[in-house]
Amino acid sequence: MPKLYLVPTPIGNLEDITLRALRILKEADLILAEDTRNTHNLLNHYGIEKKMIPHHAFNEHQTLKSIIEIIRNSNSVALVSDAGTPAISDPGYLLVRECLREGIELECLPGPVAFIPALVNSGIPSDRFRFEGFLPHKKGRQTRLKELSESECTLILYESPFRLVKTLEQLAEFFGPERYASVSRELTKIHEENARGNLAELIQHFSSKTVKGEIVIVVEGKR
Ligand code: SAM
């Protein structure tokens, strides 16, 4: 029986991978990878040699049928993204849906995902949270921000370093500059930074330097 495994991979520190994830990657017939060069580095680190096929977000719709055929003709296929858990702001959801429609067995392993350490580090309530991934860049952005500003749940966003200050400024505009938040940068990497404070303080902190690296923003819900 063919089976698709969704395998989370490290978000920075290569030690953050489970023993089971390594075994599944070793045993799989092939690996579907968002970026085969990137996954090659991970496999190399663990001495795994495996056939890889690209599985990108930009052509996930077009390649779905052929990927399903490949899985059907295999025992075990592993899907990985560049970092963290597949299908979380990464390709994977369409493939999972198609596998379920086609009656193909699948299993998602638990493992790294960037927003969990960011949420837990933040000190902001973690009992109810809303993960929004990347905000829309243009269309619908203002409407989404307005809606989110009313939510009582903790809000989690993914953001690029180039847009961080602009996004913090917009959050301050819609949520108020006093709203408490936390910005986690480069989690699990050498230059990890977790900056906490109200939105006005965070804007000041990040405006004074060139922001680099990967970023998660966590914002306290409306009180
Ligand atoms: N699938 C991934 C996951 O499970 O978290 C998310 C992939 S998404 C394309 C990439 C975004 O995740 C980055 O732009 C950043 O917002 C966040 N991210 C990934 N790694 C991170 C890290 N080490 N530190 C902070 N944020 C990170």
PDB file of C-alpha atoms and ligand atoms in Angstrom:
ATOM      1  CA  MET A   1       0.000   0.000   0.000  1.00  0.00           C
ATOM      2  CA  PRO A   2       1.512   3.362  -0.996  1.00  0.00           C
ATOM      3  CA  LYS A   3       1.856   5.905   1.752  1.00  0.00           C
ATOM      4  CA  LEU A   4       2.749   9.597   1.884  1.00  0.00           C
ATOM      5  CA  TYR A   5       4.657  10.839   4.929  1.00  0.00           C
ATOM      6  CA  LEU A   6       4.756  14.574   5.689  1.00  0.00           C
ATOM      7  CA  VAL A   7       8.095  15.053   7.372  1.00  0.00           C
ATOM      8  CA  PRO A   8       8.939  18.242   9.303  1.00  0.00           C
ATOM      9  CA  THR A   9      12.565  19.374   8.972  1.00  0.00           C
ATOM     10  CA  PRO A  10      14.679  21.828  11.031  1.00  0.00           C
ATOM     11  CA  ILE A  11      13.921  25.574  10.904  1.00  0.00           C
ATOM     12  CA  GLY A  12      17.598  26.373  11.400  1.00  0.00           C
ATOM     13  CA  ASN A  13      19.459  24.099  13.791  1.00  0.00           C
ATOM     14  CA  LEU A  14      20.039  20.811  11.972  1.00  0.00           C
ATOM     15  CA  GLU A  15      19.824  18.877  15.266  1.00  0.00           C
ATOM     16  CA  ASP A  16      16.093  19.641  15.418  1.00  0.00           C
ATOM     17  CA  ILE A  17      14.872  16.571  13.605  1.00  0.00           C
ATOM     18  CA  THR A  18      13.310  13.500  15.175  1.00  0.00           C
ATOM     19  CA  LEU A  19      14.735   9.987  15.031  1.00  0.00           C
ATOM     20  CA  ARG A  20      11.569   8.848  13.290  1.00  0.00           C
ATOM     21  CA  ALA A  21      11.814  11.611  10.680  1.00  0.00           C
ATOM     22  CA  LEU A  22      15.357  10.450   9.861  1.00  0.00           C
ATOM     23  CA  ARG A  23      14.234   6.814   9.621  1.00  0.00           C
ATOM     24  CA  ILE A  24      11.301   7.693   7.332  1.00  0.00           C
ATOM     25  CA  LEU A  25      13.622   9.735   5.088  1.00  0.00           C
ATOM     26  CA  LYS A  26      16.085   6.817   4.976  1.00  0.00           C
ATOM     27  CA  GLU A  27      13.391   4.242   4.210  1.00  0.00           C
ATOM     28  CA  ALA A  28      11.343   6.254   1.686  1.00  0.00           C
ATOM     29  CA  ASP A  29      11.509   5.274  -1.985  1.00  0.00           C
ATOM     30  CA  LEU A  30      11.865   8.944  -2.805  1.00  0.00           C
ATOM     31  CA  ILE A  31      11.546  12.407  -1.324  1.00  0.00           C
ATOM     32  CA  LEU A  32       9.365  15.196  -2.716  1.00  0.00           C
ATOM     33  CA  ALA A  33      11.268  18.372  -1.856  1.00  0.00           C
ATOM     34  CA  GLU A  34      10.382  22.053  -2.162  1.00  0.00           C
ATOM     35  CA  ASP A  35      14.015  22.821  -3.018  1.00  0.00           C
ATOM     36  CA  THR A  36      16.128  19.743  -3.710  1.00  0.00           C
ATOM     37  CA  ARG A  37      19.446  21.622  -3.120  1.00  0.00           C
ATOM     38  CA  ASN A  38      18.283  22.695   0.306  1.00  0.00           C
ATOM     39  CA  THR A  39      17.097  19.200   1.264  1.00  0.00           C
ATOM     40  CA  HIS A  40      20.320  17.778  -0.156  1.00  0.00           C
ATOM     41  CA  ASN A  41      22.241  19.683   2.562  1.00  0.00           C
ATOM     42  CA  LEU A  42      20.074  18.158   5.282  1.00  0.00           C
ATOM     43  CA  LEU A  43      20.367  14.644   3.856  1.00  0.00           C
ATOM     44  CA  ASN A  44      24.115  15.076   3.465  1.00  0.00           C
ATOM     45  CA  HIS A  45      24.428  16.073   7.115  1.00  0.00           C
ATOM     46  CA  TYR A  46      22.784  12.777   8.117  1.00  0.00           C
ATOM     47  CA  GLY A  47      24.498  10.627   5.478  1.00  0.00           C
ATOM     48  CA  ILE A  48      21.256   9.902   3.622  1.00  0.00           C
ATOM     49  CA  GLU A  49      21.320   9.406  -0.145  1.00  0.00           C
ATOM     50  CA  LYS A  50      17.896   9.458  -1.723  1.00  0.00           C
ATOM     51  CA  LYS A  51      16.205  10.170  -5.018  1.00  0.00           C
ATOM     52  CA  MET A  52      14.428  13.544  -4.880  1.00  0.00           C
ATOM     53  CA  ILE A  53      11.703  15.099  -7.012  1.00  0.00           C
ATOM     54  CA  PRO A  54      10.890  18.843  -6.801  1.00  0.00           C
ATOM     55  CA  HIS A  55       7.511  19.795  -5.379  1.00  0.00           C
ATOM     56  CA  HIS A  56       7.118  23.590  -5.465  1.00  0.00           C
ATOM     57  CA  ALA A  57       4.253  25.814  -4.398  1.00  0.00           C
ATOM     58  CA  PHE A  58       4.200  27.657  -7.737  1.00  0.00           C
ATOM     59  CA  ASN A  59       3.339  24.581  -9.813  1.00  0.00           C
ATOM     60  CA  GLU A  60       1.625  22.405  -7.192  1.00  0.00           C
ATOM     61  CA  HIS A  61      -1.668  22.527  -9.137  1.00  0.00           C
ATOM     62  CA  GLN A  62      -0.111  21.397 -12.432  1.00  0.00           C
ATOM     63  CA  THR A  63       2.055  18.604 -11.032  1.00  0.00           C
ATOM     64  CA  LEU A  64      -0.535  17.116  -8.671  1.00  0.00           C
ATOM     65  CA  LYS A  65      -1.748  14.323 -10.973  1.00  0.00           C
ATOM     66  CA  SER A  66       1.748  13.169 -11.913  1.00  0.00           C
ATOM     67  CA  ILE A  67       2.878  13.239  -8.265  1.00  0.00           C
ATOM     68  CA  ILE A  68      -0.164  11.144  -7.299  1.00  0.00           C
ATOM     69  CA  GLU A  69       0.867   8.591  -9.930  1.00  0.00           C
ATOM     70  CA  ILE A  70       4.401   8.514  -8.541  1.00  0.00           C
ATOM     71  CA  ILE A  71       3.051   7.909  -5.018  1.00  0.00           C
ATOM     72  CA  ARG A  72       0.714   5.180  -6.314  1.00  0.00           C
ATOM     73  CA  ASN A  73       3.708   3.382  -7.814  1.00  0.00           C
ATOM     74  CA  SER A  74       5.788   3.600  -4.623  1.00  0.00           C
ATOM     75  CA  ASN A  75       5.687   2.047  -1.176  1.00  0.00           C
ATOM     76  CA  SER A  76       6.615   5.114   0.746  1.00  0.00           C
ATOM     77  CA  VAL A  77       7.098   8.732  -0.299  1.00  0.00           C
ATOM     78  CA  ALA A  78       8.221  11.547   2.013  1.00  0.00           C
ATOM     79  CA  LEU A  79       7.240  15.178   1.472  1.00  0.00           C
ATOM     80  CA  VAL A  80       9.503  17.847   2.957  1.00  0.00           C
ATOM     81  CA  SER A  81       9.535  21.624   2.632  1.00  0.00           C
ATOM     82  CA  ASP A  82      12.572  23.887   2.958  1.00  0.00           C
ATOM     83  CA  ALA A  83      12.031  24.242   6.692  1.00  0.00           C
ATOM     84  CA  GLY A  84       9.494  23.261   9.304  1.00  0.00           C
ATOM     85  CA  THR A  85       6.267  21.418   8.639  1.00  0.00           C
ATOM     86  CA  PRO A  86       5.022  20.934   5.057  1.00  0.00           C
ATOM     87  CA  ALA A  87       1.680  22.640   4.329  1.00  0.00           C
ATOM     88  CA  ILE A  88       2.276  25.329   6.978  1.00  0.00           C
ATOM     89  CA  SER A  89       2.813  28.421   4.771  1.00  0.00           C
ATOM     90  CA  ASP A  90       4.503  25.934   2.443  1.00  0.00           C
ATOM     91  CA  PRO A  91       3.410  23.520  -0.311  1.00  0.00           C
ATOM     92  CA  GLY A  92       1.628  20.383   0.816  1.00  0.00           C
ATOM     93  CA  TYR A  93      -2.036  21.129   1.454  1.00  0.00           C
ATOM     94  CA  LEU A  94      -3.154  20.400  -2.131  1.00  0.00           C
ATOM     95  CA  LEU A  95      -1.241  17.123  -2.158  1.00  0.00           C
ATOM     96  CA  VAL A  96      -2.734  16.046   1.179  1.00  0.00           C
ATOM     97  CA  ARG A  97      -6.242  16.835  -0.098  1.00  0.00           C
ATOM     98  CA  GLU A  98      -5.634  14.931  -3.324  1.00  0.00           C
ATOM     99  CA  CYS A  99      -4.223  11.899  -1.483  1.00  0.00           C
ATOM    100  CA  LEU A 100      -7.310  11.815   0.743  1.00  0.00           C
ATOM    101  CA  ARG A 101      -9.595  12.061  -2.319  1.00  0.00           C
ATOM    102  CA  GLU A 102      -7.662   9.257  -4.019  1.00  0.00           C
ATOM    103  CA  GLY A 103      -7.692   7.027  -0.918  1.00  0.00           C
ATOM    104  CA  ILE A 104      -3.916   7.172  -0.483  1.00  0.00           C
ATOM    105  CA  GLU A 105      -2.779   6.636   3.089  1.00  0.00           C
ATOM    106  CA  LEU A 106      -0.878   9.498   4.673  1.00  0.00           C
ATOM    107  CA  GLU A 107       0.747  10.401   7.942  1.00  0.00           C
ATOM    108  CA  CYS A 108       2.124  13.702   9.214  1.00  0.00           C
ATOM    109  CA  LEU A 109       4.983  13.387  11.677  1.00  0.00           C
ATOM    110  CA  PRO A 110       5.131  15.931  14.525  1.00  0.00           C
ATOM    111  CA  GLY A 111       8.166  18.195  14.458  1.00  0.00           C
ATOM    112  CA  PRO A 112       9.564  21.688  13.923  1.00  0.00           C
ATOM    113  CA  VAL A 113       7.279  24.578  13.013  1.00  0.00           C
ATOM    114  CA  ALA A 114       8.465  28.174  13.438  1.00  0.00           C
ATOM    115  CA  PHE A 115       5.424  29.647  15.146  1.00  0.00           C
ATOM    116  CA  ILE A 116       5.364  27.329  18.167  1.00  0.00           C
ATOM    117  CA  PRO A 117       8.698  28.384  19.744  1.00  0.00           C
ATOM    118  CA  ALA A 118       7.848  32.020  18.852  1.00  0.00           C
ATOM    119  CA  LEU A 119       4.499  31.750  20.656  1.00  0.00           C
ATOM    120  CA  VAL A 120       5.907  29.985  23.701  1.00  0.00           C
ATOM    121  CA  ASN A 121       8.910  32.380  23.941  1.00  0.00           C
ATOM    122  CA  SER A 122       6.661  35.420  23.734  1.00  0.00           C
ATOM    123  CA  GLY A 123       5.076  35.102  27.165  1.00  0.00           C
ATOM    124  CA  ILE A 124       1.777  36.050  25.487  1.00  0.00           C
ATOM    125  CA  PRO A 125      -1.214  33.765  26.270  1.00  0.00           C
ATOM    126  CA  SER A 126      -0.875  30.535  24.298  1.00  0.00           C
ATOM    127  CA  ASP A 127      -4.229  28.974  25.203  1.00  0.00           C
ATOM    128  CA  ARG A 128      -6.064  30.593  22.282  1.00  0.00           C
ATOM    129  CA  PHE A 129      -4.178  31.745  19.218  1.00  0.00           C
ATOM    130  CA  ARG A 130      -4.808  32.546  15.597  1.00  0.00           C
ATOM    131  CA  PHE A 131      -2.148  31.671  13.057  1.00  0.00           C
ATOM    132  CA  GLU A 132      -2.456  33.918  10.000  1.00  0.00           C
ATOM    133  CA  GLY A 133       0.796  33.061   8.217  1.00  0.00           C
ATOM    134  CA  PHE A 134       1.819  35.868   5.828  1.00  0.00           C
ATOM    135  CA  LEU A 135      -0.653  38.768   5.599  1.00  0.00           C
ATOM    136  CA  PRO A 136      -1.819  39.566   2.059  1.00  0.00           C
ATOM    137  CA  HIS A 137       0.607  42.085   0.570  1.00  0.00           C
ATOM    138  CA  LYS A 138      -1.932  44.305  -1.139  1.00  0.00           C
ATOM    139  CA  LYS A 139      -5.528  43.293  -1.793  1.00  0.00           C
ATOM    140  CA  GLY A 140      -7.446  42.640   1.420  1.00  0.00           C
ATOM    141  CA  ARG A 141      -4.604  43.634   3.742  1.00  0.00           C
ATOM    142  CA  GLN A 142      -6.387  46.582   5.387  1.00  0.00           C
ATOM    143  CA  THR A 143      -9.629  44.621   5.805  1.00  0.00           C
ATOM    144  CA  ARG A 144      -7.730  41.706   7.361  1.00  0.00           C
ATOM    145  CA  LEU A 145      -5.858  44.001   9.766  1.00  0.00           C
ATOM    146  CA  LYS A 146      -9.109  45.657  10.822  1.00  0.00           C
ATOM    147  CA  GLU A 147     -10.730  42.292  11.467  1.00  0.00           C
ATOM    148  CA  LEU A 148      -7.683  40.953  13.342  1.00  0.00           C
ATOM    149  CA  SER A 149      -7.514  44.039  15.555  1.00  0.00           C
ATOM    150  CA  GLU A 150     -10.838  42.987  17.140  1.00  0.00           C
ATOM    151  CA  SER A 151      -9.780  39.416  17.890  1.00  0.00           C
ATOM    152  CA  GLU A 152      -9.232  38.432  21.522  1.00  0.00           C
ATOM    153  CA  CYS A 153      -6.949  35.543  20.525  1.00  0.00           C
ATOM    154  CA  THR A 154      -3.198  35.853  20.352  1.00  0.00           C
ATOM    155  CA  LEU A 155      -2.227  36.576  16.739  1.00  0.00           C
ATOM    156  CA  ILE A 156       0.716  34.932  14.978  1.00  0.00           C
ATOM    157  CA  LEU A 157       2.168  36.220  11.697  1.00  0.00           C
ATOM    158  CA  TYR A 158       5.050  35.194   9.470  1.00  0.00           C
ATOM    159  CA  GLU A 159       6.946  38.119   7.969  1.00  0.00           C
ATOM    160  CA  SER A 160       9.987  38.890   5.856  1.00  0.00           C
ATOM    161  CA  PRO A 161      12.753  41.080   7.324  1.00  0.00           C
ATOM    162  CA  PHE A 162      12.174  43.679   4.583  1.00  0.00           C
ATOM    163  CA  ARG A 163       8.555  44.211   5.568  1.00  0.00           C
ATOM    164  CA  LEU A 164       8.897  43.865   9.342  1.00  0.00           C
ATOM    165  CA  VAL A 165       8.937  47.553  10.253  1.00  0.00           C
ATOM    166  CA  LYS A 166       6.131  48.419   7.817  1.00  0.00           C
ATOM    167  CA  THR A 167       3.992  45.607   9.218  1.00  0.00           C
ATOM    168  CA  LEU A 168       4.695  46.627  12.830  1.00  0.00           C
ATOM    169  CA  GLU A 169       3.697  50.197  11.898  1.00  0.00           C
ATOM    170  CA  GLN A 170       0.443  48.991  10.375  1.00  0.00           C
ATOM    171  CA  LEU A 171      -0.231  46.781  13.400  1.00  0.00           C
ATOM    172  CA  ALA A 172       0.303  49.845  15.624  1.00  0.00           C
ATOM    173  CA  GLU A 173      -2.078  51.838  13.424  1.00  0.00           C
ATOM    174  CA  PHE A 174      -4.876  49.239  13.582  1.00  0.00           C
ATOM    175  CA  PHE A 175      -4.283  47.692  17.035  1.00  0.00           C
ATOM    176  CA  GLY A 176      -2.892  50.752  18.849  1.00  0.00           C
ATOM    177  CA  PRO A 177       0.805  51.373  19.685  1.00  0.00           C
ATOM    178  CA  GLU A 178       0.371  50.080  23.242  1.00  0.00           C
ATOM    179  CA  ARG A 179      -0.553  46.533  22.162  1.00  0.00           C
ATOM    180  CA  TYR A 180       2.041  44.072  23.511  1.00  0.00           C
ATOM    181  CA  ALA A 181       3.886  41.893  21.003  1.00  0.00           C
ATOM    182  CA  SER A 182       6.980  39.801  20.473  1.00  0.00           C
ATOM    183  CA  VAL A 183       9.213  39.423  17.432  1.00  0.00           C
ATOM    184  CA  SER A 184      11.243  36.222  17.089  1.00  0.00           C
ATOM    185  CA  ARG A 185      14.057  36.364  14.588  1.00  0.00           C
ATOM    186  CA  GLU A 186      16.285  33.515  13.402  1.00  0.00           C
ATOM    187  CA  LEU A 187      14.834  30.954  15.832  1.00  0.00           C
ATOM    188  CA  THR A 188      17.184  28.063  16.668  1.00  0.00           C
ATOM    189  CA  LYS A 189      20.048  29.794  14.773  1.00  0.00           C
ATOM    190  CA  ILE A 190      23.235  31.443  16.099  1.00  0.00           C
ATOM    191  CA  HIS A 191      21.768  34.964  15.898  1.00  0.00           C
ATOM    192  CA  GLU A 192      18.378  34.136  17.447  1.00  0.00           C
ATOM    193  CA  GLU A 193      16.656  37.213  18.872  1.00  0.00           C
ATOM    194  CA  ASN A 194      13.374  37.499  20.758  1.00  0.00           C
ATOM    195  CA  ALA A 195      12.355  41.156  21.158  1.00  0.00           C
ATOM    196  CA  ARG A 196       9.372  41.880  23.404  1.00  0.00           C
ATOM    197  CA  GLY A 197       7.508  45.086  24.141  1.00  0.00           C
ATOM    198  CA  ASN A 198       4.612  47.158  22.930  1.00  0.00           C
ATOM    199  CA  LEU A 199       4.312  47.822  19.192  1.00  0.00           C
ATOM    200  CA  ALA A 200       5.765  51.357  19.509  1.00  0.00           C
ATOM    201  CA  GLU A 201       8.844  49.983  21.312  1.00  0.00           C
ATOM    202  CA  LEU A 202       9.315  47.216  18.753  1.00  0.00           C
ATOM    203  CA  ILE A 203       9.103  49.708  15.867  1.00  0.00           C
ATOM    204  CA  GLN A 204      11.783  51.809  17.519  1.00  0.00           C
ATOM    205  CA  HIS A 205      13.986  48.760  18.146  1.00  0.00           C
ATOM    206  CA  PHE A 206      13.835  47.415  14.581  1.00  0.00           C
ATOM    207  CA  SER A 207      13.907  50.830  12.828  1.00  0.00           C
ATOM    208  CA  SER A 208      17.356  51.520  14.212  1.00  0.00           C
ATOM    209  CA  LYS A 209      19.074  48.684  12.312  1.00  0.00           C
ATOM    210  CA  THR A 210      18.996  46.620   9.139  1.00  0.00           C
ATOM    211  CA  VAL A 211      16.724  43.668   9.863  1.00  0.00           C
ATOM    212  CA  LYS A 212      17.939  40.315   8.609  1.00  0.00           C
ATOM    213  CA  GLY A 213      16.723  36.733   8.839  1.00  0.00           C
ATOM    214  CA  GLU A 214      13.432  34.957   9.276  1.00  0.00           C
ATOM    215  CA  ILE A 215      10.702  36.409  11.439  1.00  0.00           C
ATOM    216  CA  VAL A 216       7.609  35.493  13.436  1.00  0.00           C
ATOM    217  CA  ILE A 217       5.449  38.214  15.006  1.00  0.00           C
ATOM    218  CA  VAL A 218       3.215  37.357  17.971  1.00  0.00           C
ATOM    219  CA  VAL A 219       0.652  39.958  19.097  1.00  0.00           C
ATOM    220  CA  GLU A 220      -1.451  39.929  22.238  1.00  0.00           C
ATOM    221  CA  GLY A 221      -5.203  39.695  21.661  1.00  0.00           C
ATOM    222  CA  LYS A 222      -7.595  42.580  22.323  1.00  0.00           C
ATOM    223  CA  ARG A 223      -8.398  42.973  26.023  1.00  0.00           C
TER     224      ARG A 223
HETATM  225  N1  SAM B   1       6.751  25.497   7.006  1.00  0.00           N
HETATM  226  C1  SAM B   1       7.381  26.469   7.870  1.00  0.00           C
HETATM  227  C2  SAM B   1       6.940  26.200   9.308  1.00  0.00           C
HETATM  228  O1  SAM B   1       6.551  25.083   9.603  1.00  0.00           O
HETATM  229  O2  SAM B   1       7.035  27.116  10.133  1.00  0.00           O
HETATM  230  C3  SAM B   1       7.105  27.887   7.404  1.00  0.00           C
HETATM  231  C4  SAM B   1       7.610  28.167   6.023  1.00  0.00           C
HETATM  232  S1  SAM B   1       7.345  29.808   5.489  1.00  0.00           S
HETATM  233  C5  SAM B   1       7.689  29.706   3.774  1.00  0.00           C
HETATM  234  C6  SAM B   1       8.792  30.622   6.011  1.00  0.00           C
HETATM  235  C7  SAM B   1       8.518  31.604   7.130  1.00  0.00           C
HETATM  236  O3  SAM B   1       8.481  30.924   8.383  1.00  0.00           O
HETATM  237  C8  SAM B   1       9.621  32.660   7.316  1.00  0.00           C
HETATM  238  O4  SAM B   1       9.437  33.741   6.423  1.00  0.00           O
HETATM  239  C9  SAM B   1       9.411  33.075   8.749  1.00  0.00           C
HETATM  240  O5  SAM B   1       8.307  33.931   8.861  1.00  0.00           O
HETATM  241  C10 SAM B   1       9.054  31.711   9.394  1.00  0.00           C
HETATM  242  N2  SAM B   1      10.294  31.044   9.844  1.00  0.00           N
HETATM  243  C11 SAM B   1      10.857  29.927   9.323  1.00  0.00           C
HETATM  244  N3  SAM B   1      11.982  29.623   9.995  1.00  0.00           N
HETATM  245  C12 SAM B   1      12.141  30.563  10.947  1.00  0.00           C
HETATM  246  C13 SAM B   1      13.122  30.812  11.959  1.00  0.00           C
HETATM  247  N4  SAM B   1      14.178  30.020  12.109  1.00  0.00           N
HETATM  248  N5  SAM B   1      12.940  31.877  12.773  1.00  0.00           N
HETATM  249  C14 SAM B   1      11.887  32.695  12.631  1.00  0.00           C
HETATM  250  N6  SAM B   1      10.936  32.520  11.695  1.00  0.00           N
HETATM  251  C15 SAM B   1      11.059  31.474  10.867  1.00  0.00           C
END
